[in-house]
Amino acid sequence: MTMRILNRYLPEDADILDLGGGAGAYTFPLAELGYKMHLADLCANLIEQAKIEAVNRYAENIFSFDIVNATDLSIYDDGQFDVVLLFGPLYHLTDESERQRCVNEINRVLKPGGLVFASFIPYLSGSIAIVDRYIGSPEQVDVENLTEVFKSGKFHNNSSKGFQEGYYPASDEIEQLFKNNRFETQGIFSIRGFGYGREDSIYGIDDPGMFEAIINLIETTSSRKEIIETCGHAMYIGVKS
């Protein structure tokens, strides 16, 4: 679904910064489509994995592998990129000041009219998922941090296992964050749609016609607010104004 959204909105030719792109899950397929890619992540191990993968995959269009904090993009020039992908950092930037710095930096490194694609976990999806986390890993969740996540959208793990922090904003908050940093909204979509939690069953459908019909329905209903807020990951798309 993410690739469907990218295929719909990406320009035909672009320099793209994949910020928080891990080991290159989107960098590599987009490079193979001809986009000029720059991969950046805070984790040195993931960047090293991507470099190793680049030996075996088409990497002619990957121009850099950088260890970067999403709140400080000073290694990049003003107006360097046509597109920034932000598929991860907003899950973990729990302080408002961090989120503001991150989005302001993205605006700086984008060309005028450049696009940002930013994934986030909406408030209801993220908060309810912490209840599921307690059921599966009770050492990570207690009454205090469960209550806090429903109050503020912020989760801090009680254990060293699993992800350590999370931030779950409503879609209106994400839209305001980017508006405050000089972006105009192009769209907000649920990435997983009503397929959320049903992925294995949907991919097990043998009838190609039914499979395609369901995927198309997931896509066409993905902008409904109730689906955005309750069906896992979502994506904001904005243009630098």
Short mmCIF file of C-alpha atoms in Angstrom, two decimals:
data_model
loop_
_atom_site.label_atom_id
_atom_site.label_comp_id
_atom_site.label_asym_id
_atom_site.label_seq_id
_atom_site.Cartn_x
_atom_site.Cartn_y
_atom_site.Cartn_z
CA MET A 1 0.00 0.00 0.00
CA THR A 2 2.90 2.35 0.71
CA MET A 3 4.31 1.76 -2.77
CA ARG A 4 0.87 2.39 -4.29
CA ILE A 5 0.75 5.78 -2.56
CA LEU A 6 4.31 6.61 -3.63
CA ASN A 7 3.60 5.60 -7.22
CA ARG A 8 0.58 7.92 -7.22
CA TYR A 9 2.32 11.01 -5.83
CA LEU A 10 6.05 10.82 -6.64
CA PRO A 11 7.27 12.93 -9.56
CA GLU A 12 8.78 11.03 -12.48
CA ASP A 13 12.33 12.08 -11.63
CA ALA A 14 13.46 13.04 -8.13
CA ASP A 15 16.31 13.19 -5.66
CA ILE A 16 14.90 11.46 -2.57
CA LEU A 17 16.13 11.43 1.02
CA ASP A 18 14.94 8.27 2.78
CA LEU A 19 15.22 9.62 6.34
CA GLY A 20 15.03 6.93 9.01
CA GLY A 21 15.03 4.43 6.18
CA GLY A 22 16.70 1.63 8.15
CA ALA A 23 18.38 -0.95 5.93
CA GLY A 24 16.74 0.42 2.80
CA ALA A 25 13.34 -1.26 2.53
CA TYR A 26 12.17 1.59 0.27
CA THR A 27 15.54 2.92 -0.89
CA PHE A 28 16.33 -0.16 -2.94
CA PRO A 29 13.02 -0.59 -4.82
CA LEU A 30 12.84 3.14 -5.55
CA ALA A 31 16.44 3.11 -6.80
CA GLU A 32 15.47 0.25 -9.08
CA LEU A 33 12.67 2.45 -10.45
CA GLY A 34 15.26 5.07 -11.37
CA TYR A 35 14.99 7.52 -8.47
CA LYS A 36 18.18 9.06 -7.09
CA MET A 37 18.24 7.85 -3.49
CA HIS A 38 20.02 8.96 -0.32
CA LEU A 39 19.59 6.62 2.66
CA ALA A 40 19.90 7.98 6.20
CA ASP A 41 19.29 6.41 9.59
CA LEU A 42 20.37 6.89 13.20
CA CYS A 43 21.39 3.23 13.52
CA ALA A 44 24.89 2.51 12.20
CA ASN A 45 24.19 -1.24 12.07
CA LEU A 46 21.24 -0.75 9.71
CA ILE A 47 23.27 1.51 7.44
CA GLU A 48 25.99 -1.16 7.32
CA GLN A 49 23.37 -3.77 6.42
CA ALA A 50 22.23 -1.54 3.57
CA LYS A 51 25.79 -1.16 2.29
CA ILE A 52 26.20 -4.94 2.25
CA GLU A 53 22.87 -5.34 0.47
CA ALA A 54 23.96 -2.78 -2.09
CA VAL A 55 26.72 -5.15 -3.23
CA ASN A 56 24.09 -7.67 -4.32
CA ARG A 57 21.36 -5.37 -5.57
CA TYR A 58 21.04 -2.66 -8.16
CA ALA A 59 22.56 0.32 -6.31
CA GLU A 60 23.69 2.61 -9.13
CA ASN A 61 21.08 5.16 -8.07
CA ILE A 62 21.93 5.15 -4.35
CA PHE A 63 24.23 8.12 -3.83
CA SER A 64 24.81 8.11 -0.06
CA PHE A 65 24.49 6.02 3.10
CA ASP A 66 24.51 8.39 6.09
CA ILE A 67 24.23 8.01 9.87
CA VAL A 68 21.89 10.87 10.72
CA ASN A 69 19.58 12.00 13.52
CA ALA A 70 16.25 13.09 12.05
CA THR A 71 16.35 16.28 14.14
CA ASP A 72 19.66 17.45 12.64
CA LEU A 73 20.12 17.31 8.87
CA SER A 74 23.05 19.72 8.80
CA ILE A 75 25.07 17.41 6.54
CA TYR A 76 22.59 18.26 3.75
CA ASP A 77 22.30 21.53 1.85
CA ASP A 78 19.29 23.82 1.76
CA GLY A 79 16.95 22.78 -1.03
CA GLN A 80 18.91 19.63 -1.86
CA PHE A 81 16.03 17.18 -2.31
CA ASP A 82 12.81 16.91 -4.28
CA VAL A 83 11.28 14.44 -1.81
CA VAL A 84 11.82 13.35 1.79
CA LEU A 85 10.48 10.04 3.05
CA LEU A 86 9.96 10.04 6.82
CA PHE A 87 8.96 6.43 7.45
CA GLY A 88 9.78 5.86 11.11
CA PRO A 89 11.16 8.79 13.11
CA LEU A 90 7.76 10.21 14.04
CA TYR A 91 6.98 6.93 15.84
CA HIS A 92 9.68 7.70 18.41
CA LEU A 93 10.05 11.50 18.73
CA THR A 94 8.12 11.89 21.95
CA ASP A 95 9.08 15.54 22.65
CA GLU A 96 7.28 18.25 20.72
CA SER A 97 10.52 20.20 20.31
CA GLU A 98 12.11 17.18 18.59
CA ARG A 99 9.21 16.86 16.17
CA GLN A 100 9.34 20.57 15.38
CA ARG A 101 13.09 20.44 14.68
CA CYS A 102 12.68 17.37 12.52
CA VAL A 103 9.94 18.81 10.32
CA ASN A 104 11.61 22.23 10.13
CA GLU A 105 14.83 20.56 8.95
CA ILE A 106 12.88 18.59 6.35
CA ASN A 107 11.42 21.84 5.05
CA ARG A 108 14.92 23.32 4.85
CA VAL A 109 16.46 20.50 2.80
CA LEU A 110 13.52 20.34 0.38
CA LYS A 111 13.36 22.35 -2.81
CA PRO A 112 10.42 24.76 -3.21
CA GLY A 113 7.40 22.61 -4.03
CA GLY A 114 9.14 19.50 -2.64
CA LEU A 115 7.13 16.68 -1.12
CA VAL A 116 7.30 14.98 2.26
CA PHE A 117 5.78 11.56 2.93
CA ALA A 118 5.56 10.96 6.68
CA SER A 119 4.24 7.81 8.35
CA PHE A 120 2.81 7.84 11.86
CA ILE A 121 0.82 5.59 14.18
CA PRO A 122 -2.48 7.32 15.01
CA TYR A 123 -3.52 7.86 18.61
CA LEU A 124 -6.27 5.24 18.84
CA SER A 125 -4.31 2.56 17.00
CA GLY A 126 -1.17 3.11 19.04
CA SER A 127 -2.86 3.40 22.42
CA ILE A 128 -5.04 0.32 21.95
CA ALA A 129 -1.98 -1.61 20.77
CA ILE A 130 -0.36 -0.99 24.17
CA VAL A 131 -3.21 -2.98 25.72
CA ASP A 132 -2.28 -5.83 23.37
CA ARG A 133 1.36 -5.34 24.33
CA TYR A 134 0.46 -5.78 27.99
CA ILE A 135 -1.34 -9.05 27.19
CA GLY A 136 1.71 -10.38 25.34
CA SER A 137 4.48 -8.72 27.36
CA PRO A 138 3.13 -7.62 30.75
CA GLU A 139 6.61 -6.62 32.00
CA GLN A 140 6.56 -3.71 29.52
CA VAL A 141 3.26 -2.15 30.60
CA ASP A 142 1.68 -1.17 33.90
CA VAL A 143 -1.29 0.97 34.89
CA GLU A 144 0.84 4.12 34.94
CA ASN A 145 2.31 4.00 31.45
CA LEU A 146 -0.91 2.59 29.98
CA THR A 147 -2.85 5.51 31.45
CA GLU A 148 -0.22 7.94 30.17
CA VAL A 149 -0.40 6.69 26.59
CA PHE A 150 -4.18 7.18 26.54
CA LYS A 151 -3.71 10.64 28.10
CA SER A 152 -0.86 12.03 25.98
CA GLY A 153 -0.14 9.55 23.19
CA LYS A 154 3.31 8.89 24.70
CA PHE A 155 4.51 5.41 25.64
CA HIS A 156 7.65 4.63 27.65
CA ASN A 157 8.53 0.95 28.04
CA ASN A 158 9.07 -0.42 31.56
CA SER A 159 11.38 -3.11 30.18
CA SER A 160 14.56 -3.16 28.11
CA LYS A 161 12.86 -5.55 25.68
CA GLY A 162 10.84 -4.34 22.71
CA PHE A 163 10.71 -0.80 21.37
CA GLN A 164 11.49 1.67 24.11
CA GLU A 165 9.22 4.61 23.36
CA GLY A 166 6.40 5.53 21.05
CA TYR A 167 4.36 8.55 20.11
CA TYR A 168 0.81 8.26 18.80
CA PRO A 169 -0.76 11.51 17.53
CA ALA A 170 -4.19 12.04 16.04
CA SER A 171 -4.10 12.86 12.32
CA ASP A 172 -5.21 16.45 13.03
CA GLU A 173 -2.11 16.93 15.20
CA ILE A 174 0.19 15.65 12.46
CA GLU A 175 -1.45 17.95 9.94
CA GLN A 176 -0.97 20.92 12.28
CA LEU A 177 2.68 19.97 12.90
CA PHE A 178 3.46 20.20 9.21
CA LYS A 179 1.32 23.30 8.71
CA ASN A 180 3.30 25.04 11.47
CA ASN A 181 6.44 24.23 9.49
CA ARG A 182 5.23 25.63 6.18
CA PHE A 183 3.73 22.59 4.49
CA GLU A 184 0.40 22.31 2.70
CA THR A 185 -1.46 19.02 3.06
CA GLN A 186 -1.85 16.91 -0.08
CA GLY A 187 -3.47 13.95 1.63
CA ILE A 188 -3.60 11.71 4.68
CA PHE A 189 -4.15 7.99 4.20
CA SER A 190 -4.29 4.80 6.19
CA ILE A 191 -1.48 2.59 4.94
CA ARG A 192 -3.02 -0.70 6.06
CA GLY A 193 -6.69 0.29 5.89
CA PHE A 194 -9.36 -2.19 6.84
CA GLY A 195 -6.84 -4.92 6.03
CA TYR A 196 -5.19 -4.11 9.38
CA GLY A 197 -4.96 -7.33 11.38
CA ARG A 198 -6.27 -9.35 8.42
CA GLU A 199 -3.13 -9.31 6.28
CA ASP A 200 -2.38 -13.05 6.41
CA SER A 201 -5.96 -13.96 5.56
CA ILE A 202 -6.10 -11.49 2.66
CA TYR A 203 -2.80 -12.71 1.22
CA GLY A 204 -4.16 -16.24 1.50
CA ILE A 205 -7.05 -15.54 -0.89
CA ASP A 206 -6.76 -17.81 -3.92
CA ASP A 207 -9.22 -15.95 -6.18
CA PRO A 208 -7.19 -13.24 -8.00
CA GLY A 209 -10.28 -11.21 -8.80
CA MET A 210 -11.43 -11.15 -5.17
CA PHE A 211 -7.91 -10.37 -3.95
CA GLU A 212 -7.60 -7.39 -6.29
CA ALA A 213 -11.10 -6.17 -5.40
CA ILE A 214 -10.27 -6.18 -1.69
CA ILE A 215 -6.93 -4.41 -2.21
CA ASN A 216 -8.67 -1.76 -4.32
CA LEU A 217 -11.33 -1.28 -1.65
CA ILE A 218 -8.66 -0.93 1.03
CA GLU A 219 -7.09 1.77 -1.12
CA THR A 220 -10.29 3.65 -1.99
CA THR A 221 -11.44 3.78 1.66
CA SER A 222 -8.00 4.64 3.05
CA SER A 223 -8.73 8.38 3.36
CA ARG A 224 -11.78 7.88 5.61
CA LYS A 225 -10.97 9.48 8.95
CA GLU A 226 -12.34 6.61 11.04
CA ILE A 227 -10.08 4.18 9.17
CA ILE A 228 -7.05 6.46 9.43
CA GLU A 229 -7.44 6.71 13.21
CA THR A 230 -8.02 3.02 13.97
CA CYS A 231 -6.25 0.92 11.34
CA GLY A 232 -2.57 0.87 12.20
CA HIS A 233 -0.07 3.01 10.33
CA ALA A 234 -1.01 6.13 8.41
CA MET A 235 0.75 8.52 6.05
CA TYR A 236 0.74 12.30 5.70
CA ILE A 237 1.71 13.86 2.37
CA GLY A 238 2.64 17.54 2.25
CA VAL A 239 4.18 20.02 -0.15
CA LYS A 240 6.66 22.71 0.86
CA SER A 241 4.86 26.04 0.51
#
